[in-house]
Short mmCIF file of C-alpha atoms in Angstrom, two decimals:
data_model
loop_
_atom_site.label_atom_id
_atom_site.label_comp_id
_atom_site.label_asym_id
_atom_site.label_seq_id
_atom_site.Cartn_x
_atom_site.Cartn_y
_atom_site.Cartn_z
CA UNK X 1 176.41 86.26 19.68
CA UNK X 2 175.17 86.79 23.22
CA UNK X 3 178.17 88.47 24.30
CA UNK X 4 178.01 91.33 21.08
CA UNK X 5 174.17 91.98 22.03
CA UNK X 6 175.24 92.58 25.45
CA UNK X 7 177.86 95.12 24.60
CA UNK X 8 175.61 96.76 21.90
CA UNK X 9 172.71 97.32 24.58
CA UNK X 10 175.19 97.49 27.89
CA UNK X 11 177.54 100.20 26.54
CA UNK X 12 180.89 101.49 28.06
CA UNK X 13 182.38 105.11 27.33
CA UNK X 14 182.12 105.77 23.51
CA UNK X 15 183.16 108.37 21.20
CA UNK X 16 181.35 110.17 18.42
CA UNK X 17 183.67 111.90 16.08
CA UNK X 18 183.15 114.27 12.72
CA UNK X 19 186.21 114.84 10.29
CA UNK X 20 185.91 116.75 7.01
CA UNK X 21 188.24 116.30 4.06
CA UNK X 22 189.55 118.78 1.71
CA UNK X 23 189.26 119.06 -1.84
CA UNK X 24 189.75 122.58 -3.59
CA UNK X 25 187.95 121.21 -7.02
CA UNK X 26 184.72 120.00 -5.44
CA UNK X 27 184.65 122.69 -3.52
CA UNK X 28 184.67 125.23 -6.40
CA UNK X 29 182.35 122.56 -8.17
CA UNK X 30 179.90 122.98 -4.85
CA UNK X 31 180.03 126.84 -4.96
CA UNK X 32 178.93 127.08 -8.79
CA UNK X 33 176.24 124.67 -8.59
CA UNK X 34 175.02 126.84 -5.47
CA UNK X 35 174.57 129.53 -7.26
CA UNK X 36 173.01 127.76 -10.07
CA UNK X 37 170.51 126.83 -7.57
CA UNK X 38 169.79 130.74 -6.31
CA UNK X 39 169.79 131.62 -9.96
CA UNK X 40 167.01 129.24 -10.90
CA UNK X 41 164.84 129.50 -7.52
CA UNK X 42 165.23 133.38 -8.17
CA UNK X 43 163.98 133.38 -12.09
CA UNK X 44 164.04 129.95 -13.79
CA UNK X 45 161.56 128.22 -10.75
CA UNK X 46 158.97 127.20 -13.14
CA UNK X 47 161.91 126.00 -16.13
CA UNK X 48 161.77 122.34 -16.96
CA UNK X 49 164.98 122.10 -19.09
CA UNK X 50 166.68 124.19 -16.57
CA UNK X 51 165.68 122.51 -13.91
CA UNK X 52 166.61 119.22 -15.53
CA UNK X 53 169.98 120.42 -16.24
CA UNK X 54 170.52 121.14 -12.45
CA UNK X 55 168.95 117.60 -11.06
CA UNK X 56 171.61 115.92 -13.72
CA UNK X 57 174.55 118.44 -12.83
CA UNK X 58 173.82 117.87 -8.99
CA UNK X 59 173.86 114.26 -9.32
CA UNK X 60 177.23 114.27 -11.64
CA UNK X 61 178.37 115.68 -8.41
CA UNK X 62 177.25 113.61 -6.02
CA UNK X 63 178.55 111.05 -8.05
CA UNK X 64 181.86 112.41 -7.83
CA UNK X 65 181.47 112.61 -4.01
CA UNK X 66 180.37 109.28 -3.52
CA UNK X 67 183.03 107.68 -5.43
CA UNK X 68 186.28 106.53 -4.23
CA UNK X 69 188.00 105.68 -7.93
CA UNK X 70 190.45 108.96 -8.85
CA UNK X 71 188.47 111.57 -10.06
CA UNK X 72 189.13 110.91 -13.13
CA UNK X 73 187.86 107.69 -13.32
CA UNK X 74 184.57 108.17 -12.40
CA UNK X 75 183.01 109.39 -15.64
CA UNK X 76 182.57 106.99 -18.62
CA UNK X 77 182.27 108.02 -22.23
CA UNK X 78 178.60 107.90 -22.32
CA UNK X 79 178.14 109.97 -19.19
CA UNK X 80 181.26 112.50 -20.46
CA UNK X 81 178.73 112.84 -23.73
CA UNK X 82 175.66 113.53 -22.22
CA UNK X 83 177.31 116.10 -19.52
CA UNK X 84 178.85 117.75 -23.09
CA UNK X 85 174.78 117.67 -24.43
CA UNK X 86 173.43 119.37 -21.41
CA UNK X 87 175.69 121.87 -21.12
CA UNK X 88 175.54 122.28 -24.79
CA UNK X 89 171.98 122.57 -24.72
CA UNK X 90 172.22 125.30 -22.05
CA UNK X 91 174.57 127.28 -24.09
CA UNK X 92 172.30 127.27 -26.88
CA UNK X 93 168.80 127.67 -25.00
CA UNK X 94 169.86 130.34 -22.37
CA UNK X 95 173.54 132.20 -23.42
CA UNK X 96 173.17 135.11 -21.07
CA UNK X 97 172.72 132.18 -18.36
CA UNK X 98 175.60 130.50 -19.81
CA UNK X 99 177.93 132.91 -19.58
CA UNK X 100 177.08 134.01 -15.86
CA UNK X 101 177.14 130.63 -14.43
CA UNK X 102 177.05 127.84 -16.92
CA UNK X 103 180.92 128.79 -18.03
CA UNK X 104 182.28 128.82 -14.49
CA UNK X 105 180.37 125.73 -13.63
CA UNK X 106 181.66 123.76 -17.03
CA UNK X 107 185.17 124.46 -15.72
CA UNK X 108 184.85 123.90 -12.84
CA UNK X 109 183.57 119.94 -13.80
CA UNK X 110 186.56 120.30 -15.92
CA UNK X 111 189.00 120.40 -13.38
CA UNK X 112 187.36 117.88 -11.05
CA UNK X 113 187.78 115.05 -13.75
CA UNK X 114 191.27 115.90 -14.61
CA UNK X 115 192.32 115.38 -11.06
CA UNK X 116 194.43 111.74 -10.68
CA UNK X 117 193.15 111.22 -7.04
CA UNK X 118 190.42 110.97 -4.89
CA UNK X 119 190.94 113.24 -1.56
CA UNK X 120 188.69 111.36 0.14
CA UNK X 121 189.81 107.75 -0.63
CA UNK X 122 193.38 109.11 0.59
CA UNK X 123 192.29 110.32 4.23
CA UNK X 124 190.36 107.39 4.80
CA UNK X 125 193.28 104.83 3.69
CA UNK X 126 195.49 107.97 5.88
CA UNK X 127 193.07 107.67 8.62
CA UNK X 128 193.20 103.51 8.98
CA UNK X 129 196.33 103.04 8.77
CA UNK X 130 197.29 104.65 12.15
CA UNK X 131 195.88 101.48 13.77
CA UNK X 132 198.80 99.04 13.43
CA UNK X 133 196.93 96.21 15.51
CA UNK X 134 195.79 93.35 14.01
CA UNK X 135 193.10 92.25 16.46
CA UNK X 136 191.82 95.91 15.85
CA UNK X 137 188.18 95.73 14.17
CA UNK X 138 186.96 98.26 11.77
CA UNK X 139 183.95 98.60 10.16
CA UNK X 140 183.92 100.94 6.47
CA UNK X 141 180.03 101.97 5.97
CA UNK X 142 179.10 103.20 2.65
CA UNK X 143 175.56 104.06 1.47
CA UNK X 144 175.86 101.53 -1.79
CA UNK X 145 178.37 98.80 -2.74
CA UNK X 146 181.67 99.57 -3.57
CA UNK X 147 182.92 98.31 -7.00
CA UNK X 148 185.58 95.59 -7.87
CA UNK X 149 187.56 98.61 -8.51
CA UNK X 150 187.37 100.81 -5.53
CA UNK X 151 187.42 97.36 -3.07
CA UNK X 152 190.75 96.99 -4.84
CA UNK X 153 191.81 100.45 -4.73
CA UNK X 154 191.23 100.10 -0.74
CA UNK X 155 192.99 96.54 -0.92
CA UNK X 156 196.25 97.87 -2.19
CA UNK X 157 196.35 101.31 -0.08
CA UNK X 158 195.19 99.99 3.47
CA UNK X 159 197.35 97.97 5.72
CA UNK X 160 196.77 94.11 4.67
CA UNK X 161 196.95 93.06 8.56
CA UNK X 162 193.88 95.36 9.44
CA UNK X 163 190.68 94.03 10.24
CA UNK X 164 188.49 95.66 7.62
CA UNK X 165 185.00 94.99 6.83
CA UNK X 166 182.75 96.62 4.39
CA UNK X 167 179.10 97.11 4.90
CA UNK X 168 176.43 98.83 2.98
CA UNK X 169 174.04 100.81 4.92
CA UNK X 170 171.81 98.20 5.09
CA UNK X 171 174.05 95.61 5.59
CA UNK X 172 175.26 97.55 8.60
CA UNK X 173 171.83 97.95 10.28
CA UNK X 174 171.40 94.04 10.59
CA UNK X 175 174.85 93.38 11.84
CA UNK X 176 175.07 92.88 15.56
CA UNK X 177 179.32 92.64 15.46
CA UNK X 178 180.81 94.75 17.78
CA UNK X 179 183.84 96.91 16.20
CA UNK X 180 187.11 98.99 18.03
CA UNK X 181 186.03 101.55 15.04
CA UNK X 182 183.06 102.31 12.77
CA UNK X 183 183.81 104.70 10.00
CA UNK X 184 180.41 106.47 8.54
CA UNK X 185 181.36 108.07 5.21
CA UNK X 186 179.00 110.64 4.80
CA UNK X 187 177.37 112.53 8.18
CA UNK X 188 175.20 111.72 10.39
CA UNK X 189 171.85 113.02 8.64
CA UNK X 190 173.01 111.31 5.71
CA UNK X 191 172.78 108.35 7.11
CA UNK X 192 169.89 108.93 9.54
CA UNK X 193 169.39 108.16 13.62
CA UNK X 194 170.08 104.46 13.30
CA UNK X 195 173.59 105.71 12.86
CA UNK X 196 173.65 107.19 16.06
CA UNK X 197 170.75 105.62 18.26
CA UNK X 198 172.57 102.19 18.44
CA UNK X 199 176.76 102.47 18.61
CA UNK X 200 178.70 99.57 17.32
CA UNK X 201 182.42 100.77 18.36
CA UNK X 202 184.19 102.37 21.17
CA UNK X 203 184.76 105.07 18.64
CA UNK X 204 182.61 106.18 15.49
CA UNK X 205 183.27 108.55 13.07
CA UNK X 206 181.73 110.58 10.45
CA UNK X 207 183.44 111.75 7.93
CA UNK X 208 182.44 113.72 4.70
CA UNK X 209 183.63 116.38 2.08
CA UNK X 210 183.92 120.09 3.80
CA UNK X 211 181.25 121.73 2.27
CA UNK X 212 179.06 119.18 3.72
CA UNK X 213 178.02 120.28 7.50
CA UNK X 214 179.04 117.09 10.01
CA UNK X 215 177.10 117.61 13.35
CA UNK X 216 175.17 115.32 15.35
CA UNK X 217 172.47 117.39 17.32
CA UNK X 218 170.79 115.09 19.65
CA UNK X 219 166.95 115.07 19.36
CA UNK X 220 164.13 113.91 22.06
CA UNK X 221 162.61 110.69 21.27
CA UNK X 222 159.44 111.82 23.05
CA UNK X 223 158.40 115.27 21.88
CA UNK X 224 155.19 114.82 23.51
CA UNK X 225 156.58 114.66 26.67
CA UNK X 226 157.75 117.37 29.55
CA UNK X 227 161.45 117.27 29.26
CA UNK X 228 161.71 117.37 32.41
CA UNK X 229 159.86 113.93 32.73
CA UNK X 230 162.29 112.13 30.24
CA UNK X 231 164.98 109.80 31.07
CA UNK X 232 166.74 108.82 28.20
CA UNK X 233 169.66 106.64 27.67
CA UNK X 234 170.39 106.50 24.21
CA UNK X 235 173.66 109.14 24.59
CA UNK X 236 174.51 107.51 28.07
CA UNK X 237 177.97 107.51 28.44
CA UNK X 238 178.59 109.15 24.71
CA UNK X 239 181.18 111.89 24.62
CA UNK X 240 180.17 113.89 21.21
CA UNK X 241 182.87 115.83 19.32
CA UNK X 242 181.89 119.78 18.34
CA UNK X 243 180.20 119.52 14.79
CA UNK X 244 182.61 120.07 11.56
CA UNK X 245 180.53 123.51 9.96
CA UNK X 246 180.70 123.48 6.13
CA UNK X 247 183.00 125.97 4.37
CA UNK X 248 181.33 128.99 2.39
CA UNK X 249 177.83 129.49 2.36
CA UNK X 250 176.64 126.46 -0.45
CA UNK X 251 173.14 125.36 -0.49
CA UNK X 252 173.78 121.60 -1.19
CA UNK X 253 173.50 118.96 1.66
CA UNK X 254 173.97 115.27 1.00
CA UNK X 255 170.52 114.80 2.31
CA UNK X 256 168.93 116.62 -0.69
CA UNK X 257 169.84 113.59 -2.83
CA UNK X 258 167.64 110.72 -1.30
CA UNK X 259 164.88 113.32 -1.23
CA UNK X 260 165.40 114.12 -4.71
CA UNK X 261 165.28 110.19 -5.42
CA UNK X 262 162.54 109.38 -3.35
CA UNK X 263 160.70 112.30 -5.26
CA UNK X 264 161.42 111.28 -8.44
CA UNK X 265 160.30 107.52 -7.58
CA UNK X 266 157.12 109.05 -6.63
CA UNK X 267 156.80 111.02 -9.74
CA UNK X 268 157.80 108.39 -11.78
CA UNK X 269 154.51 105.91 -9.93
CA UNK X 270 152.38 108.71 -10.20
CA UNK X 271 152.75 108.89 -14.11
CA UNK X 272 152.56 105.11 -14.57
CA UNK X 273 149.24 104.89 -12.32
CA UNK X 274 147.77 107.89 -14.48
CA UNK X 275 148.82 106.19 -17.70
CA UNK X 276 147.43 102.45 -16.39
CA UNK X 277 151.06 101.47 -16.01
CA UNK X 278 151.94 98.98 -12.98
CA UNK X 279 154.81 97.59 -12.20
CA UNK X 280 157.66 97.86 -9.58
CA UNK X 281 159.75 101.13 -9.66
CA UNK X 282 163.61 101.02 -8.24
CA UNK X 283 165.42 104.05 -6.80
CA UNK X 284 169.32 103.62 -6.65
CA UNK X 285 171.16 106.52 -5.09
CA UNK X 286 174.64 106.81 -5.61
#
């Protein structure tokens, strides 16, 4: 234990890196629900329903990103019946709407959930399996748990004599192990500084979906003081790769999503105290 805390504090040379994966149908998916988010700051920005529609469309997408099941797995029946409702509802509420974005952006969901792999499941099984040492430790952080299904989908594409272990974001932040690799999936303001303030591998990567920007720009931990009176070592001996710049010009960030949940938590406890309501509310973000 002694020895791990030593080489977490007492760094050698480490490595931050940034990869971006392709994938032409969330990509398209990302560009329509951009400009379903122009189109309703420019003249729906006071719509409920509308609005609504866009919170559940975004988060059908990031469900899709987070995922690492095939595409077409992701979706139940229930969740393929509502999306049908809500787009339905569009249709039928706002046809002029509809047929400038709502048509595109049904087809383009279309596509995503007929597509029998996940792009980003394959480069990170692609990326692992380049290390062919056993001794080699590598540590897979997600933001939630995987399922029995993806663990297994990861069990039968990875190497079986690599070290792999799984950690939430959470998990992660209590661990004191030491690892050869630490694979982020998602970047590095998705996960926040504790990402990046304490390295736990020689090399640590971030590594998200292209339309996602995946930069690391150091910040000051003391913006009260004269730079030139700081001495900081939290990127002492850190070599930082140049940032991975999002394709296109989409206004969607992976960031928007806790913010969305944290404000709809707060909504949510803001009703129940005005209504006499109090009990415990629980955000999950996929």
């Amino acid at each position: 234990m002694l020895r791990e805390v030593h080489k977490l504090y007492f760094p050698s040379q480490k490595h931050i890196h940034f990869k971006h994966v392709k994938c032409n149908e969330l990509l398209s998916l990302a560009e329509h629900l951009s400009s379903f988010k122009e189109e309703l700051s420019d003249k729906f920005d006071n719509d409920q329903q509308i609005l609504e529609t866009y919170s559940y469309l975004n988060r059908i997408f990031f469900t899709l990103c987070g995922s690492f099941l095939p595409y077409y797995e992701v979706m139940n029946k229930n969740t393929e019946k509502e999306l049908i409702s809500k787009l339905s509802s569009l249709k039928a509420s706002y046809p002029d709407l509809f047929d400038k974005i709502g048509k595109s952006l049904a087809m383009s969901i279309k596509h995503v959930l007929e597509t029998k792999q996940n792009y980003m499941t394959d480069f990170l099984c692609s990326h692992i399996n380049k290390n062919h040492i056993r001794s080699y430790k590598i540590a897979l952080v997600t933001k939630r748990v995987l399922s029995p299904e993806e663990k297994d989908v990861f069990n039968r594409k990875i190497n079986p004599i690599l070290n792999i272990t799984h950690y939430t974001e959470n998990s992660f932040r209590k661990s004191v192990t030491m690892f050869d690799e630490v694979i982020f999936v998602g970047t590095p303001n998705y996960f926040g500084s504790f990402a990046v303030n304490t390295l736990k591998a020689a090399h640590t990567y971030f590594i998200s979906y292209e339309m996602f920007s995946n930069r690391l720009i150091p910040k000051s931990l003391f913006i009260d003081i004269h730079q030139q009176d700081i001495i900081s070592t939290v990127y002492l001996n850190v070599s930082i790769d140049k940032e991975m710049k999002k394709v296109n010009r989409i206004e969607i960030n992976q960031e928007d999503l806790v913010k969305s949940a944290v404000q709809k938590v707060l909504a949510e406890q803001n009703k129940n105290e005005a209504g006499g309501v109090h009990h415990a509310v629980k955000a999950s973000v996929v």
